[in-house]
mmCIF file of C-alpha atoms in Angstrom:
data_model
loop_
_atom_site.group_PDB
_atom_site.id
_atom_site.type_symbol
_atom_site.label_atom_id
_atom_site.label_comp_id
_atom_site.label_asym_id
_atom_site.label_seq_id
_atom_site.Cartn_x
_atom_site.Cartn_y
_atom_site.Cartn_z
ATOM 1 C CA UNK A 1 -9.353 13.514 -16.235
ATOM 2 C CA UNK A 2 -6.326 15.778 -16.013
ATOM 3 C CA UNK A 3 -7.004 16.539 -12.360
ATOM 4 C CA UNK A 4 -7.275 12.821 -11.554
ATOM 5 C CA UNK A 5 -3.977 12.047 -13.295
ATOM 6 C CA UNK A 6 -2.339 15.006 -11.577
ATOM 7 C CA UNK A 7 -3.425 13.813 -8.138
ATOM 8 C CA UNK A 8 -2.244 10.269 -8.857
ATOM 9 C CA UNK A 9 1.115 11.540 -10.164
ATOM 10 C CA UNK A 10 1.656 13.778 -7.127
ATOM 11 C CA UNK A 11 0.596 11.015 -4.726
ATOM 12 C CA UNK A 12 2.940 8.470 -6.303
ATOM 13 C CA UNK A 13 5.894 10.879 -6.580
ATOM 14 C CA UNK A 14 5.541 12.168 -3.033
ATOM 15 C CA UNK A 15 5.311 8.629 -1.657
ATOM 16 C CA UNK A 16 8.593 7.708 -3.351
ATOM 17 C CA UNK A 17 10.315 10.906 -2.188
ATOM 18 C CA UNK A 18 9.068 10.428 1.380
ATOM 19 C CA UNK A 19 10.304 6.825 1.433
ATOM 20 C CA UNK A 20 13.749 7.817 0.085
ATOM 21 C CA UNK A 21 14.191 10.701 2.560
ATOM 22 C CA UNK A 22 12.974 8.593 5.491
ATOM 23 C CA UNK A 23 15.360 5.775 4.506
ATOM 24 C CA UNK A 24 18.286 8.208 4.307
ATOM 25 C CA UNK A 25 17.485 9.662 7.736
ATOM 26 C CA UNK A 26 17.236 6.201 9.306
ATOM 27 C CA UNK A 27 20.428 4.896 7.651
ATOM 28 C CA UNK A 28 22.512 7.989 8.448
ATOM 29 C CA UNK A 29 21.423 8.068 12.083
ATOM 30 C CA UNK A 30 21.937 4.321 12.451
ATOM 31 C CA UNK A 31 25.487 4.649 11.103
ATOM 32 C CA UNK A 32 26.134 7.638 13.350
ATOM 33 C CA UNK A 33 24.842 5.757 16.390
ATOM 34 C CA UNK A 34 26.967 2.717 15.531
ATOM 35 C CA UNK A 35 30.067 4.903 15.094
ATOM 36 C CA UNK A 36 29.536 6.592 18.465
ATOM 37 C CA UNK A 37 28.829 3.262 20.186
ATOM 38 C CA UNK A 38 32.003 1.656 18.811
ATOM 39 C CA UNK A 39 34.080 4.711 19.670
ATOM 40 C CA UNK A 40 32.886 4.985 23.272
ATOM 41 C CA UNK A 41 33.374 1.240 23.720
ATOM 42 C CA UNK A 42 36.968 1.571 22.493
ATOM 43 C CA UNK A 43 37.590 4.429 24.925
ATOM 44 C CA UNK A 44 36.177 2.348 27.774
ATOM 45 C CA UNK A 45 38.487 -0.531 26.800
ATOM 46 C CA UNK A 46 41.444 1.877 26.816
ATOM 47 C CA UNK A 47 40.558 3.047 30.321
ATOM 48 C CA UNK A 48 40.266 -0.552 31.538
ATOM 49 C CA UNK A 49 43.619 -1.439 29.975
ATOM 50 C CA UNK A 50 45.356 1.622 31.455
ATOM 51 C CA UNK A 51 43.877 0.912 34.874
ATOM 52 C CA UNK A 52 44.996 -2.725 34.833
ATOM 53 C CA UNK A 53 48.556 -1.712 33.916
ATOM 54 C CA UNK A 54 48.879 0.534 36.967
ATOM 55 C CA UNK A 55 46.626 -1.443 39.290
ATOM 56 C CA UNK A 56 49.524 -2.203 41.659
ATOM 57 C CA UNK A 57 50.261 1.493 42.203
ATOM 58 C CA UNK A 58 48.264 3.856 44.473
ATOM 59 C CA UNK A 59 46.266 5.983 42.053
ATOM 60 C CA UNK A 60 43.553 8.534 42.673
ATOM 61 C CA UNK A 61 43.330 9.949 39.162
ATOM 62 C CA UNK A 62 43.228 7.815 36.049
ATOM 63 C CA UNK A 63 44.921 9.236 32.925
ATOM 64 C CA UNK A 64 42.259 10.282 30.436
ATOM 65 C CA UNK A 65 42.853 9.213 26.822
ATOM 66 C CA UNK A 66 42.176 11.739 24.096
ATOM 67 C CA UNK A 67 39.560 10.961 21.485
ATOM 68 C CA UNK A 68 40.366 11.557 17.792
ATOM 69 C CA UNK A 69 36.695 11.944 16.794
ATOM 70 C CA UNK A 70 36.876 15.708 16.148
ATOM 71 C CA UNK A 71 39.531 18.097 15.005
ATOM 72 C CA UNK A 72 39.917 19.361 18.602
ATOM 73 C CA UNK A 73 40.315 16.303 20.881
ATOM 74 C CA UNK A 74 38.440 16.289 24.163
ATOM 75 C CA UNK A 75 38.296 14.050 27.241
ATOM 76 C CA UNK A 76 35.613 11.721 28.597
ATOM 77 C CA UNK A 77 34.574 11.929 32.242
ATOM 78 C CA UNK A 78 34.821 8.578 33.979
ATOM 79 C CA UNK A 79 34.992 6.858 37.356
ATOM 80 C CA UNK A 80 35.700 3.390 38.722
ATOM 81 C CA UNK A 81 33.921 1.490 41.500
ATOM 82 C CA UNK A 82 35.565 -1.468 43.269
ATOM 83 C CA UNK A 83 33.433 -4.154 44.909
ATOM 84 C CA UNK A 84 34.340 -7.062 47.166
ATOM 85 C CA UNK A 85 33.045 -10.591 46.646
ATOM 86 C CA UNK A 86 29.890 -9.697 48.606
ATOM 87 C CA UNK A 87 29.089 -6.745 46.342
ATOM 88 C CA UNK A 88 30.066 -4.062 48.864
ATOM 89 C CA UNK A 89 31.792 -0.891 47.630
ATOM 90 C CA UNK A 90 35.376 -0.842 48.882
ATOM 91 C CA UNK A 91 36.831 1.936 46.728
ATOM 92 C CA UNK A 92 35.788 4.675 44.355
ATOM 93 C CA UNK A 93 38.139 6.467 41.965
ATOM 94 C CA UNK A 94 37.204 9.398 39.773
ATOM 95 C CA UNK A 95 38.978 11.929 37.646
ATOM 96 C CA UNK A 96 39.722 15.339 39.043
ATOM 97 C CA UNK A 97 36.737 17.730 39.358
ATOM 98 C CA UNK A 98 34.291 14.973 38.415
ATOM 99 C CA UNK A 99 31.617 14.535 41.055
ATOM 100 C CA UNK A 100 28.734 12.098 41.475
ATOM 101 C CA UNK A 101 26.495 11.489 44.472
ATOM 102 C CA UNK A 102 26.779 8.419 46.690
ATOM 103 C CA UNK A 103 23.085 7.583 46.198
ATOM 104 C CA UNK A 104 23.555 7.577 42.426
ATOM 105 C CA UNK A 105 26.563 5.269 42.736
ATOM 106 C CA UNK A 106 24.662 2.825 44.958
ATOM 107 C CA UNK A 107 21.719 2.876 42.539
ATOM 108 C CA UNK A 108 23.977 2.126 39.573
ATOM 109 C CA UNK A 109 25.722 -0.714 41.389
ATOM 110 C CA UNK A 110 22.398 -2.313 42.366
ATOM 111 C CA UNK A 111 21.105 -2.103 38.783
ATOM 112 C CA UNK A 112 24.277 -3.615 37.344
ATOM 113 C CA UNK A 113 24.491 -6.441 39.878
ATOM 114 C CA UNK A 114 20.804 -7.235 39.316
ATOM 115 C CA UNK A 115 21.120 -7.288 35.520
ATOM 116 C CA UNK A 116 24.332 -9.356 35.655
ATOM 117 C CA UNK A 117 25.487 -7.842 32.366
ATOM 118 C CA UNK A 118 29.180 -7.310 31.715
ATOM 119 C CA UNK A 119 28.526 -4.237 29.543
ATOM 120 C CA UNK A 120 25.676 -1.805 29.086
ATOM 121 C CA UNK A 121 24.335 1.736 29.386
ATOM 122 C CA UNK A 122 22.835 3.477 32.423
ATOM 123 C CA UNK A 123 21.598 7.021 31.915
ATOM 124 C CA UNK A 124 24.449 8.852 30.177
ATOM 125 C CA UNK A 125 27.101 6.288 31.210
ATOM 126 C CA UNK A 126 28.569 3.332 29.367
ATOM 127 C CA UNK A 127 29.793 0.739 31.858
ATOM 128 C CA UNK A 128 31.905 -2.411 31.830
ATOM 129 C CA UNK A 129 32.346 -4.980 34.596
ATOM 130 C CA UNK A 130 35.755 -6.652 35.072
ATOM 131 C CA UNK A 131 36.433 -9.197 37.820
ATOM 132 C CA UNK A 132 39.879 -10.111 39.134
ATOM 133 C CA UNK A 133 39.976 -12.563 42.022
ATOM 134 C CA UNK A 134 37.710 -11.387 44.823
ATOM 135 C CA UNK A 135 37.588 -7.819 43.486
ATOM 136 C CA UNK A 136 35.147 -6.575 40.860
ATOM 137 C CA UNK A 137 35.799 -3.288 39.064
ATOM 138 C CA UNK A 138 32.961 -1.399 37.402
ATOM 139 C CA UNK A 139 34.161 1.202 34.900
ATOM 140 C CA UNK A 140 31.847 4.104 34.022
ATOM 141 C CA UNK A 141 32.354 6.398 31.045
ATOM 142 C CA UNK A 142 30.344 9.627 30.771
ATOM 143 C CA UNK A 143 28.900 9.788 27.236
ATOM 144 C CA UNK A 144 26.565 12.735 27.776
ATOM 145 C CA UNK A 145 28.367 14.792 25.144
ATOM 146 C CA UNK A 146 28.112 11.946 22.636
ATOM 147 C CA UNK A 147 24.398 11.570 23.388
ATOM 148 C CA UNK A 148 23.941 15.302 22.884
ATOM 149 C CA UNK A 149 25.791 15.134 19.562
ATOM 150 C CA UNK A 150 23.706 12.146 18.467
ATOM 151 C CA UNK A 151 20.364 13.794 19.261
ATOM 152 C CA UNK A 152 21.536 17.044 17.675
ATOM 153 C CA UNK A 153 22.438 15.144 14.507
ATOM 154 C CA UNK A 154 19.061 13.360 14.630
ATOM 155 C CA UNK A 155 17.119 16.614 15.008
ATOM 156 C CA UNK A 156 19.117 18.318 12.249
ATOM 157 C CA UNK A 157 18.681 15.391 9.861
ATOM 158 C CA UNK A 158 14.910 15.368 10.480
ATOM 159 C CA UNK A 159 14.772 19.146 9.989
ATOM 160 C CA UNK A 160 16.789 19.008 6.758
ATOM 161 C CA UNK A 161 14.738 16.041 5.541
ATOM 162 C CA UNK A 162 11.491 17.911 6.259
ATOM 163 C CA UNK A 163 12.692 21.023 4.436
ATOM 164 C CA UNK A 164 13.833 18.912 1.475
ATOM 165 C CA UNK A 165 10.492 17.082 1.413
ATOM 166 C CA UNK A 166 8.522 20.341 1.422
ATOM 167 C CA UNK A 167 10.744 21.801 -1.311
ATOM 168 C CA UNK A 168 10.430 18.711 -3.527
ATOM 169 C CA UNK A 169 6.678 18.555 -2.865
ATOM 170 C CA UNK A 170 6.343 22.164 -4.013
ATOM 171 C CA UNK A 171 8.347 21.509 -7.189
ATOM 172 C CA UNK A 172 6.361 18.365 -8.009
ATOM 173 C CA UNK A 173 3.084 20.217 -7.467
ATOM 174 C CA UNK A 174 4.201 23.086 -9.708
ATOM 175 C CA UNK A 175 5.512 20.971 -12.583
ATOM 176 C CA UNK A 176 3.043 18.072 -12.347
ATOM 177 C CA UNK A 177 0.543 19.905 -14.535
ATOM 178 C CA UNK A 178 3.051 20.054 -17.389
ATOM 179 C CA UNK A 179 3.986 16.396 -16.970
ATOM 180 C CA UNK A 180 0.385 15.201 -16.871
ATOM 181 C CA UNK A 181 -0.859 17.463 -19.663
ATOM 182 C CA UNK A 182 0.784 15.364 -22.403
ATOM 183 C CA UNK A 183 -0.742 12.116 -21.101
ATOM 184 C CA UNK A 184 -4.104 13.756 -20.541
ATOM 185 C CA UNK A 185 -4.197 15.240 -24.032
ATOM 186 C CA UNK A 186 -3.348 11.869 -25.614
ATOM 187 C CA UNK A 187 -6.047 10.179 -23.559
ATOM 188 C CA UNK A 188 -8.617 12.842 -24.432
ATOM 189 C CA UNK A 189 -7.795 12.519 -28.131
ATOM 190 C CA UNK A 190 -8.230 8.755 -27.881
ATOM 191 C CA UNK A 191 -11.655 9.166 -26.291
ATOM 192 C CA UNK A 192 -12.624 11.796 -28.859
ATOM 193 C CA UNK A 193 -11.570 9.421 -31.630
ATOM 194 C CA UNK A 194 -13.609 6.552 -30.157
ATOM 195 C CA UNK A 195 -16.646 8.789 -29.698
ATOM 196 C CA UNK A 196 -16.362 10.169 -33.234
ATOM 197 C CA UNK A 197 -15.849 6.785 -34.864
ATOM 198 C CA UNK A 198 -18.712 5.144 -32.980
ATOM 199 C CA UNK A 199 -21.120 7.893 -33.985
ATOM 200 C CA UNK A 200 -19.982 7.645 -37.623
ATOM 201 C CA UNK A 201 -20.460 3.865 -37.582
ATOM 202 C CA UNK A 202 -23.974 4.046 -36.209
ATOM 203 C CA UNK A 203 -25.552 5.233 -39.482
ATOM 204 C CA UNK A 204 -24.024 2.708 -41.939
ATOM 205 C CA UNK A 205 -24.625 -0.189 -39.535
ATOM 206 C CA UNK A 206 -28.260 0.834 -39.164
ATOM 207 C CA UNK A 207 -28.604 1.036 -42.961
ATOM 208 C CA UNK A 208 -26.978 -2.380 -43.464
ATOM 209 C CA UNK A 209 -29.239 -3.941 -40.853
ATOM 210 C CA UNK A 210 -32.320 -2.257 -42.326
ATOM 211 C CA UNK A 211 -31.500 -3.437 -45.857
ATOM 212 C CA UNK A 212 -30.992 -6.993 -44.611
ATOM 213 C CA UNK A 213 -34.360 -6.911 -42.843
ATOM 214 C CA UNK A 214 -36.096 -5.582 -45.979
ATOM 215 C CA UNK A 215 -34.532 -8.336 -48.106
ATOM 216 C CA UNK A 216 -35.627 -10.876 -45.519
ATOM 217 C CA UNK A 217 -39.208 -9.611 -45.594
ATOM 218 C CA UNK A 218 -39.404 -9.476 -49.390
ATOM 219 C CA UNK A 219 -37.513 -12.623 -50.325
ATOM 220 C CA UNK A 220 -37.457 -14.569 -47.087
ATOM 221 C CA UNK A 221 -34.672 -14.746 -44.516
ATOM 222 C CA UNK A 222 -31.639 -16.813 -45.384
ATOM 223 C CA UNK A 223 -28.600 -17.717 -43.309
ATOM 224 C CA UNK A 224 -26.858 -14.727 -44.887
ATOM 225 C CA UNK A 225 -29.463 -12.126 -43.971
ATOM 226 C CA UNK A 226 -29.753 -13.589 -40.470
ATOM 227 C CA UNK A 227 -25.964 -13.387 -40.069
ATOM 228 C CA UNK A 228 -25.918 -9.765 -41.280
ATOM 229 C CA UNK A 229 -28.650 -8.778 -38.805
ATOM 230 C CA UNK A 230 -26.972 -10.658 -35.949
ATOM 231 C CA UNK A 231 -23.562 -9.088 -36.574
ATOM 232 C CA UNK A 232 -25.160 -5.648 -36.990
ATOM 233 C CA UNK A 233 -26.752 -6.054 -33.566
ATOM 234 C CA UNK A 234 -23.362 -7.050 -32.124
ATOM 235 C CA UNK A 235 -21.717 -3.983 -33.627
ATOM 236 C CA UNK A 236 -24.472 -1.745 -32.263
ATOM 237 C CA UNK A 237 -23.958 -3.277 -28.815
ATOM 238 C CA UNK A 238 -20.206 -2.691 -29.083
ATOM 239 C CA UNK A 239 -20.768 0.935 -30.059
ATOM 240 C CA UNK A 240 -23.148 1.462 -27.141
ATOM 241 C CA UNK A 241 -20.593 -0.093 -24.761
ATOM 242 C CA UNK A 242 -17.790 2.128 -26.077
ATOM 243 C CA UNK A 243 -19.888 5.278 -25.781
ATOM 244 C CA UNK A 244 -20.933 4.352 -22.228
ATOM 245 C CA UNK A 245 -17.338 3.543 -21.208
ATOM 246 C CA UNK A 246 -16.028 6.808 -22.661
ATOM 247 C CA UNK A 247 -18.685 8.816 -20.826
ATOM 248 C CA UNK A 248 -17.902 7.026 -17.556
ATOM 249 C CA UNK A 249 -14.162 7.694 -17.896
ATOM 250 C CA UNK A 250 -14.777 11.363 -18.657
ATOM 251 C CA UNK A 251 -16.947 11.747 -15.559
ATOM 252 C CA UNK A 252 -15.308 14.036 -12.994
ATOM 253 C CA UNK A 253 -18.209 14.038 -10.532
ATOM 254 C CA UNK A 254 -21.176 11.771 -9.870
ATOM 255 C CA UNK A 255 -24.741 12.515 -8.825
ATOM 256 C CA UNK A 256 -24.802 11.217 -5.273
ATOM 257 C CA UNK A 257 -27.966 10.219 -3.503
ATOM 258 C CA UNK A 258 -28.602 7.853 -0.615
ATOM 259 C CA UNK A 259 -30.436 4.662 -1.575
ATOM 260 C CA UNK A 260 -31.114 1.170 -0.255
ATOM 261 C CA UNK A 261 -28.365 -0.891 -1.878
ATOM 262 C CA UNK A 262 -29.788 -4.069 -0.310
ATOM 263 C CA UNK A 263 -33.057 -3.562 -2.169
ATOM 264 C CA UNK A 264 -31.227 -2.727 -5.403
ATOM 265 C CA UNK A 265 -29.093 -5.882 -5.141
ATOM 266 C CA UNK A 266 -32.141 -8.041 -4.404
ATOM 267 C CA UNK A 267 -34.072 -6.674 -7.394
ATOM 268 C CA UNK A 268 -31.091 -7.234 -9.703
ATOM 269 C CA UNK A 269 -30.619 -10.807 -8.482
ATOM 270 C CA UNK A 270 -34.326 -11.551 -8.953
ATOM 271 C CA UNK A 271 -34.211 -10.181 -12.497
ATOM 272 C CA UNK A 272 -31.180 -12.292 -13.438
ATOM 273 C CA UNK A 273 -32.637 -15.397 -11.765
ATOM 274 C CA UNK A 274 -34.904 -15.845 -14.790
ATOM 275 C CA UNK A 275 -31.974 -15.408 -17.163
ATOM 276 C CA UNK A 276 -29.997 -17.955 -15.151
ATOM 277 C CA UNK A 277 -32.812 -20.528 -15.341
ATOM 278 C CA UNK A 278 -32.891 -20.242 -19.117
ATOM 279 C CA UNK A 279 -29.202 -21.228 -19.075
ATOM 280 C CA UNK A 280 -29.688 -24.051 -16.529
ATOM 281 C CA UNK A 281 -27.865 -22.050 -13.876
ATOM 282 C CA UNK A 282 -28.821 -20.834 -10.403
ATOM 283 C CA UNK A 283 -28.221 -17.508 -8.675
ATOM 284 C CA UNK A 284 -27.919 -17.948 -4.908
ATOM 285 C CA UNK A 285 -27.882 -14.582 -3.139
ATOM 286 C CA UNK A 286 -27.324 -13.586 0.501
ATOM 287 C CA UNK A 287 -28.172 -9.913 0.929
ATOM 288 C CA UNK A 288 -27.799 -8.217 4.304
ATOM 289 C CA UNK A 289 -30.976 -6.122 4.665
ATOM 290 C CA UNK A 290 -31.299 -2.368 5.249
ATOM 291 C CA UNK A 291 -27.883 -1.360 3.933
ATOM 292 C CA UNK A 292 -27.713 2.142 2.493
ATOM 293 C CA UNK A 293 -25.152 3.742 0.215
ATOM 294 C CA UNK A 294 -24.610 7.250 -1.118
ATOM 295 C CA UNK A 295 -23.738 7.224 -4.802
ATOM 296 C CA UNK A 296 -25.085 7.256 -8.347
ATOM 297 C CA UNK A 297 -27.900 4.704 -8.225
ATOM 298 C CA UNK A 298 -27.983 4.238 -12.015
ATOM 299 C CA UNK A 299 -24.256 3.529 -12.191
ATOM 300 C CA UNK A 300 -24.404 1.118 -9.240
ATOM 301 C CA UNK A 301 -27.324 -0.686 -10.875
ATOM 302 C CA UNK A 302 -25.284 -0.911 -14.086
ATOM 303 C CA UNK A 303 -22.310 -2.212 -12.069
ATOM 304 C CA UNK A 304 -24.366 -5.024 -10.527
ATOM 305 C CA UNK A 305 -25.882 -5.930 -13.902
ATOM 306 C CA UNK A 306 -22.454 -6.102 -15.548
ATOM 307 C CA UNK A 307 -21.079 -8.379 -12.831
ATOM 308 C CA UNK A 308 -24.081 -10.726 -12.818
ATOM 309 C CA UNK A 309 -24.128 -10.890 -16.617
ATOM 310 C CA UNK A 310 -20.391 -11.590 -16.600
ATOM 311 C CA UNK A 311 -20.800 -14.373 -14.019
ATOM 312 C CA UNK A 312 -23.600 -16.008 -16.026
ATOM 313 C CA UNK A 313 -21.669 -15.711 -19.269
ATOM 314 C CA UNK A 314 -18.402 -17.260 -18.070
ATOM 315 C CA UNK A 315 -19.559 -19.775 -15.442
ATOM 316 C CA UNK A 316 -19.726 -23.529 -15.985
ATOM 317 C CA UNK A 317 -22.925 -25.154 -17.228
ATOM 318 C CA UNK A 318 -25.458 -26.100 -14.527
ATOM 319 C CA UNK A 319 -23.457 -24.242 -11.877
ATOM 320 C CA UNK A 320 -24.436 -21.930 -9.026
ATOM 321 C CA UNK A 321 -23.478 -18.244 -8.937
ATOM 322 C CA UNK A 322 -23.150 -17.008 -5.357
ATOM 323 C CA UNK A 323 -23.877 -13.327 -4.667
ATOM 324 C CA UNK A 324 -23.249 -11.741 -1.261
ATOM 325 C CA UNK A 325 -23.699 -8.257 0.169
ATOM 326 C CA UNK A 326 -22.283 -7.539 3.610
ATOM 327 C CA UNK A 327 -21.457 -4.477 5.701
ATOM 328 C CA UNK A 328 -17.834 -5.069 6.746
ATOM 329 C CA UNK A 329 -15.695 -2.545 8.654
ATOM 330 C CA UNK A 330 -18.028 0.318 7.828
ATOM 331 C CA UNK A 331 -18.135 -0.408 4.080
ATOM 332 C CA UNK A 332 -20.534 -2.235 1.772
ATOM 333 C CA UNK A 333 -18.825 -5.315 0.341
ATOM 334 C CA UNK A 334 -20.173 -7.173 -2.697
ATOM 335 C CA UNK A 335 -18.809 -10.648 -3.488
ATOM 336 C CA UNK A 336 -19.718 -12.666 -6.589
ATOM 337 C CA UNK A 337 -18.422 -16.222 -7.032
ATOM 338 C CA UNK A 338 -18.823 -18.538 -10.003
ATOM 339 C CA UNK A 339 -17.256 -21.805 -11.137
ATOM 340 C CA UNK A 340 -15.022 -21.876 -14.215
ATOM 341 C CA UNK A 341 -11.987 -23.758 -15.553
ATOM 342 C CA UNK A 342 -8.276 -23.422 -16.370
ATOM 343 C CA UNK A 343 -7.424 -20.673 -13.896
ATOM 344 C CA UNK A 344 -4.231 -19.992 -11.997
ATOM 345 C CA UNK A 345 -4.386 -19.270 -8.280
ATOM 346 C CA UNK A 346 -3.738 -15.522 -8.363
ATOM 347 C CA UNK A 347 -5.311 -12.115 -8.857
ATOM 348 C CA UNK A 348 -6.490 -11.114 -12.332
ATOM 349 C CA UNK A 349 -6.052 -7.349 -12.647
ATOM 350 C CA UNK A 350 -5.861 -7.618 -16.445
ATOM 351 C CA UNK A 351 -9.535 -8.631 -16.611
ATOM 352 C CA UNK A 352 -10.422 -4.985 -16.008
ATOM 353 C CA UNK A 353 -8.479 -3.756 -19.059
ATOM 354 C CA UNK A 354 -10.339 -2.659 -22.175
ATOM 355 C CA UNK A 355 -11.039 -5.430 -24.715
ATOM 356 C CA UNK A 356 -9.408 -8.096 -22.546
ATOM 357 C CA UNK A 357 -10.502 -11.624 -23.389
ATOM 358 C CA UNK A 358 -8.723 -14.814 -22.333
ATOM 359 C CA UNK A 359 -10.397 -17.734 -24.061
ATOM 360 C CA UNK A 360 -8.090 -20.189 -22.324
ATOM 361 C CA UNK A 361 -9.513 -19.264 -18.944
ATOM 362 C CA UNK A 362 -13.042 -18.266 -19.914
ATOM 363 C CA UNK A 363 -15.737 -19.831 -22.041
ATOM 364 C CA UNK A 364 -14.814 -19.109 -25.646
ATOM 365 C CA UNK A 365 -18.352 -19.797 -26.789
ATOM 366 C CA UNK A 366 -19.607 -16.754 -24.917
ATOM 367 C CA UNK A 367 -20.078 -13.553 -26.870
ATOM 368 C CA UNK A 368 -18.510 -10.441 -25.461
ATOM 369 C CA UNK A 369 -16.216 -7.532 -26.175
ATOM 370 C CA UNK A 370 -14.046 -7.392 -23.058
ATOM 371 C CA UNK A 371 -15.505 -4.021 -22.078
ATOM 372 C CA UNK A 372 -17.945 -4.924 -19.291
ATOM 373 C CA UNK A 373 -15.405 -5.331 -16.490
ATOM 374 C CA UNK A 374 -13.565 -2.208 -17.670
ATOM 375 C CA UNK A 375 -16.843 -0.320 -17.222
ATOM 376 C CA UNK A 376 -17.338 -1.951 -13.814
ATOM 377 C CA UNK A 377 -13.895 -0.821 -12.673
ATOM 378 C CA UNK A 378 -14.515 2.726 -13.905
ATOM 379 C CA UNK A 379 -17.807 2.913 -11.986
ATOM 380 C CA UNK A 380 -16.156 1.636 -8.799
ATOM 381 C CA UNK A 381 -13.226 4.062 -9.109
ATOM 382 C CA UNK A 382 -15.628 6.962 -9.711
ATOM 383 C CA UNK A 383 -17.206 6.026 -6.368
ATOM 384 C CA UNK A 384 -13.772 5.896 -4.635
ATOM 385 C CA UNK A 385 -14.129 2.151 -4.168
ATOM 386 C CA UNK A 386 -12.040 -0.907 -4.952
ATOM 387 C CA UNK A 387 -12.659 -3.930 -7.189
ATOM 388 C CA UNK A 388 -10.573 -7.101 -7.479
ATOM 389 C CA UNK A 389 -10.823 -10.441 -9.264
ATOM 390 C CA UNK A 390 -9.006 -13.561 -8.135
ATOM 391 C CA UNK A 391 -9.117 -17.325 -8.016
ATOM 392 C CA UNK A 392 -8.356 -18.995 -4.693
ATOM 393 C CA UNK A 393 -8.463 -22.594 -5.911
ATOM 394 C CA UNK A 394 -8.083 -22.455 -9.695
ATOM 395 C CA UNK A 395 -11.749 -23.416 -10.167
ATOM 396 C CA UNK A 396 -13.680 -20.476 -8.704
ATOM 397 C CA UNK A 397 -13.648 -16.809 -9.704
ATOM 398 C CA UNK A 398 -14.263 -14.284 -6.935
ATOM 399 C CA UNK A 399 -14.988 -10.672 -7.809
ATOM 400 C CA UNK A 400 -14.993 -8.423 -4.758
ATOM 401 C CA UNK A 401 -16.184 -4.822 -4.639
ATOM 402 C CA UNK A 402 -15.757 -2.521 -1.648
ATOM 403 C CA UNK A 403 -17.874 0.640 -1.673
#
């Protein structure tokens, strides 16, 4: 029990930590990227503005604005390409000591003219297109340093996030035992109490029932002796259910063996068919043949019996209970449907809680303790499966088990 709680606690905690760290990395890098993008765009606008102001003067070198992004300002490499109205290159200006091949320039021009975008990014360059009369200027700003800084920040943030995740994972693993121990001890004490009480109740209930039967034999059964015997039987059934549920919840491992689950389902349905007829109900089953499963055959048989008994108990009079077994996506899927009343269209997770009974949504005339589905859930979880209950139309209950 403690190991199961520990694993669940670690899994839940680590999932939250991973999500938080991943979110921080994404947000920080998104903000950093946005900051760099806005800054380089502003620099490009400054270059365009400076160029337009001195466009009537013969210039070979464009003044380079300084960038106040770091304590020590640095300059961006840039160049300008002038095109005529036919798209031919008529001039090319670059800053001093900044070189770029003619083939690269022609390739960039072709890509920009084809895309017809006024702004964009090509390789490590941000570009902007500005037309004036028959002349089109294409301004290129070298952002290779900014790209390097961005990817460096990205790598460092991932590295720091990974180290933090490993450190937090280690701490959670170390201290999880202490956190879980308190819950586990309380749960174990609860189970010990239930087990002790049920065993103590067995003897007096048996005596009460026996005395009532003796009185009935000697003096004849009355409504009082019959009621005592009936309620004694109910209490004995409740005790047996509680003992079985406690044992199932304390199980840390199951006896696995491969068996024909199709045959087991068919036999169970045939057995309950007679019970259904006595209640004017029908069990309609569709079992895919030759399906095998590796698990505890006794527990799976108990699971099927609980679900069929539950469906018969809470279904409408003269209704049909549909039972299906299919092999879907590599797993055995059991579906049980029965008609009932006063349901909301939603999932009903609370049905699998101990002692849960909702008379407004289930037949109040049916006897039960609200333990059967709790046992069913425990069996399924012990087999690493999943069980759900829901109503799709407010009139039909569907219980689905995936093993």
